[in-house]
Coordinates of C-alpha atoms in Angstrom, one line a residue:
M253 CA 22.5 120.1 1.1
D254 CA 22.6 117.1 -1.1
W255 CA 20.2 114.9 -0.2
K256 CA 22.6 111.5 -1.1
L257 CA 24.2 112.3 2.7
I258 CA 21.4 110.8 4.2
E259 CA 21.7 107.7 2.5
P260 CA 23.1 106.1 5.3
L261 CA 20.4 106.8 7.4
L262 CA 17.9 104.9 4.4
K263 CA 20.0 102.3 4.7
E264 CA 19.1 101.5 8.4
I265 CA 15.1 101.4 7.7
R266 CA 14.4 97.5 8.5
I267 CA 11.1 96.9 6.5
E268 CA 9.3 93.6 5.2
A269 CA 7.3 93.0 2.4
H270 CA 3.4 91.0 3.3
P271 CA 2.8 88.0 1.6
E272 CA -0.5 88.7 1.0
N273 CA -0.4 91.9 -0.8
Q274 CA -0.9 94.2 2.5
P275 CA 1.4 97.4 3.3
V276 CA 4.6 96.6 4.1
N277 CA 5.9 96.3 8.4
I278 CA 8.2 98.9 9.7
L279 CA 10.5 97.2 11.7
S280 CA 12.4 100.3 12.8
V281 CA 13.2 103.6 11.3
P282 CA 16.1 105.5 13.0
P283 CA 15.4 109.2 14.1
P284 CA 15.2 112.2 12.7
L285 CA 13.7 110.0 9.9
K286 CA 9.6 110.0 10.5
V287 CA 7.3 107.5 8.5
A288 CA 5.3 109.5 6.1
G289 CA 3.0 106.6 5.1
A290 CA 3.3 102.9 3.6
G291 CA 2.3 100.9 0.7
T292 CA 2.6 97.1 -0.2
D293 CA 6.2 97.7 -1.8
A294 CA 7.5 100.4 0.1
V295 CA 7.8 102.9 3.3
V296 CA 7.9 106.6 2.5
V297 CA 10.2 108.6 4.7
R298 CA 10.7 112.5 5.5
H299 CA 13.9 114.2 7.3
P300 CA 13.9 117.2 8.5
D301 CA 16.8 118.5 6.9
F302 CA 14.8 118.2 3.6
P303 CA 11.0 119.1 4.0
P304 CA 10.1 118.9 0.3
L305 CA 10.9 115.7 -0.2
A306 CA 9.6 111.9 0.5
F307 CA 12.2 109.3 0.3
K308 CA 10.3 105.9 -0.9
V309 CA 12.4 103.0 0.4
Y310 CA 11.6 99.5 -0.9
A311 CA 12.0 96.3 0.8
E312 CA 14.1 93.7 -0.2
G313 CA 12.3 91.6 -3.6
R314 CA 10.4 94.7 -4.4
R315 CA 13.4 96.5 -5.7
Q316 CA 11.9 95.7 -9.3
A317 CA 8.6 97.8 -8.4
K318 CA 10.9 100.7 -7.7
E319 CA 12.6 100.3 -11.3
N320 CA 9.1 100.2 -12.5
E321 CA 8.0 103.7 -11.1
Y322 CA 11.4 105.1 -11.8
A323 CA 10.6 104.8 -15.4
A324 CA 7.3 105.6 -15.1
Y325 CA 7.8 109.0 -13.2
R326 CA 10.5 109.7 -16.1
R327 CA 7.5 109.6 -19.1
L328 CA 5.3 111.7 -16.3
G329 CA 7.7 114.8 -16.2
R330 CA 6.4 117.1 -14.3
S331 CA 2.9 117.5 -14.5
P332 CA 0.1 119.2 -11.7
Y333 CA -1.2 115.6 -11.3
F334 CA 1.9 113.5 -9.7
P335 CA 4.6 114.0 -7.8
V336 CA 7.9 114.9 -9.1
C337 CA 10.5 112.3 -9.0
Y338 CA 14.4 114.1 -8.0
G339 CA 16.4 111.3 -8.3
K340 CA 16.7 107.5 -7.2
G341 CA 19.5 105.4 -5.6
S342 CA 20.1 101.5 -5.4
F343 CA 16.6 100.7 -2.9
Y344 CA 14.7 104.2 -3.2
L345 CA 13.5 107.3 -5.1
V346 CA 13.4 110.5 -3.6
L347 CA 10.3 112.3 -4.3
S348 CA 8.2 115.8 -3.5
Y349 CA 6.4 115.5 -0.4
E350 CA 2.7 115.5 -0.9
E351 CA 0.6 117.1 1.5
G352 CA -3.5 115.7 2.4
P353 CA -5.9 113.0 2.6
T354 CA -6.2 110.2 0.6
L355 CA -9.4 109.6 -0.4
Y356 CA -9.7 106.4 1.9
D357 CA -8.9 109.3 4.8
C358 CA -11.8 111.5 3.4
L359 CA -14.1 108.3 3.9
V360 CA -13.1 108.0 7.1
K361 CA -13.2 111.3 8.7
G362 CA -16.0 112.3 6.8
I363 CA -14.0 115.1 4.3
P364 CA -16.1 115.8 1.2
I365 CA -14.9 114.6 -2.1
P366 CA -15.4 117.0 -4.8
E367 CA -16.1 116.1 -8.6
Q368 CA -13.3 118.0 -9.3
A369 CA -11.2 115.9 -8.0
I370 CA -12.8 112.3 -9.8
D371 CA -12.0 114.8 -13.1
D372 CA -8.6 115.4 -12.1
V373 CA -7.9 111.5 -11.8
E374 CA -9.5 111.5 -15.3
K375 CA -7.3 114.1 -16.6
A376 CA -4.0 112.4 -15.1
R377 CA -4.8 108.9 -16.7
T378 CA -5.3 110.7 -20.0
Y379 CA -1.6 112.3 -19.4
A380 CA -0.4 109.1 -18.6
R381 CA -1.3 107.6 -21.5
Q382 CA -0.2 110.4 -23.7
A383 CA 3.5 109.6 -21.9
G384 CA 3.0 106.3 -23.5
L385 CA 1.8 104.9 -19.9
N386 CA -1.1 102.4 -19.0
P387 CA -2.2 104.1 -15.6
R388 CA -3.5 101.4 -13.5
D389 CA -3.9 100.4 -9.7
I390 CA -5.6 103.6 -9.0
H391 CA -7.8 103.3 -5.8
L392 CA -8.9 105.0 -2.7
K393 CA -5.1 105.6 -0.8
N394 CA -3.1 106.1 -3.9
V395 CA -5.3 109.3 -4.7
L396 CA -4.5 112.8 -2.8
L397 CA -7.1 115.5 -1.8
Q398 CA -4.9 118.6 -2.3
R399 CA -7.1 121.8 -1.8
G400 CA -9.8 120.4 -3.8
R401 CA -7.6 119.1 -6.4
A402 CA -6.3 115.4 -7.0
K403 CA -2.8 114.2 -7.0
L404 CA -2.1 110.3 -7.7
L405 CA 0.4 108.7 -6.1
D406 CA 2.4 105.2 -6.7
V407 CA 2.6 104.9 -10.5
S408 CA 5.0 101.7 -10.4
E409 CA 2.3 99.6 -12.5
Y410 CA 2.1 102.0 -14.7
V411 CA 4.5 100.9 -17.0
K412 CA 2.6 96.9 -16.7
P413 CA -0.2 95.6 -19.1
G414 CA -3.9 94.9 -18.6
N415 CA -6.7 97.1 -17.0
D416 CA -7.9 96.0 -13.5
G417 CA -10.9 98.3 -13.6
R418 CA -10.6 99.3 -10.3
W419 CA -10.8 103.1 -10.9
D420 CA -13.8 102.9 -13.8
H421 CA -15.6 100.8 -10.7
L422 CA -14.9 103.8 -8.2
V423 CA -16.2 106.4 -10.8
Q424 CA -19.4 104.4 -11.0
A425 CA -19.7 104.1 -7.6
Y426 CA -19.2 107.3 -6.7
R427 CA -21.8 108.8 -9.1
R428 CA -24.4 105.8 -7.9
F429 CA -23.7 105.8 -4.0
Y430 CA -21.6 108.6 -2.8
P431 CA -24.2 111.1 -2.7
L432 CA -25.2 109.0 0.3
I433 CA -22.7 109.4 2.2
A434 CA -21.2 112.4 1.3
G435 CA -19.5 114.2 4.4
R436 CA -20.5 111.5 6.8
R437 CA -17.7 109.2 8.7
I438 CA -17.6 105.8 7.2
P439 CA -16.4 103.4 9.9
V440 CA -12.8 101.5 8.8
W441 CA -14.1 97.9 9.3
L442 CA -16.9 98.6 6.6
L443 CA -14.5 100.1 4.3
E444 CA -12.1 97.0 4.7
M445 CA -15.2 94.9 4.3
V446 CA -16.5 96.3 1.4
K447 CA -12.7 95.8 0.1
K448 CA -12.4 92.3 0.8
A449 CA -15.7 91.6 -0.7
Y450 CA -15.3 93.8 -4.1
Y451 CA -12.1 91.7 -4.5
R452 CA -13.9 88.4 -3.9
Q453 CA -16.6 89.2 -6.5
V454 CA -14.4 91.4 -9.3
A455 CA -13.8 89.1 -11.6
G456 CA -16.1 88.1 -14.3
D457 CA -19.6 89.8 -14.8
F458 CA -19.5 92.2 -12.3
S459 CA -21.7 95.1 -11.2
V460 CA -21.2 98.3 -9.5
S461 CA -24.7 98.7 -8.3
D462 CA -25.5 95.3 -7.5
F463 CA -22.7 95.1 -5.4
G464 CA -23.1 98.3 -3.7
R465 CA -26.8 97.7 -2.8
R466 CA -25.5 95.0 -0.9
F467 CA -23.9 97.7 1.9
L468 CA -26.7 100.3 1.8
P469 CA -28.1 98.8 5.2
F470 CA -25.5 99.6 6.6
I471 CA -24.9 103.1 5.3
K472 CA -28.4 103.9 6.5
R473 CA -28.3 103.3 9.9

């Protein structure tokens, strides 16, 4: 069955981009489509007739992100570190559906994050650089844990210059602080508080150790 046959259904999806770089607002998704996830540019849906596929539908005003992501996937090709991109429409991409909790979910649910997953992300970054890309915007919500291994989602910023430092800071935090919380459930409110504080302070002379120590009283309770 040709996945393009469900394009009329995809056109009925109504989403709005959030002005403050938050996940898109999902207004309506027609059945039998099911929401599998959402990011700042798009919503990801599945159709029961195509279980191996995920359809990433982009909000108005975010179509350049779709083109960027498609260009990045073409460079990445088939890799154990990234989903496969099978094609695109004017407002969506067709990707392999990837199961597993995000690293953010792992922290919330107390699922251990193995060293292997961190190593996989480092290997994925090397692979992306060798493909002529600039792996950036890698954070807790776009790395999946699959049977102890990592898979990276959302590569739209890999075509942009600059290093936001986010993954490097996460690795430092993993080495320094994760042993204190491994296997423990971290409340969402605490993760969001850390994230907001990070965005406020990351510019300039930033120390992960100094920053992280501020939150030790919360995790020792």
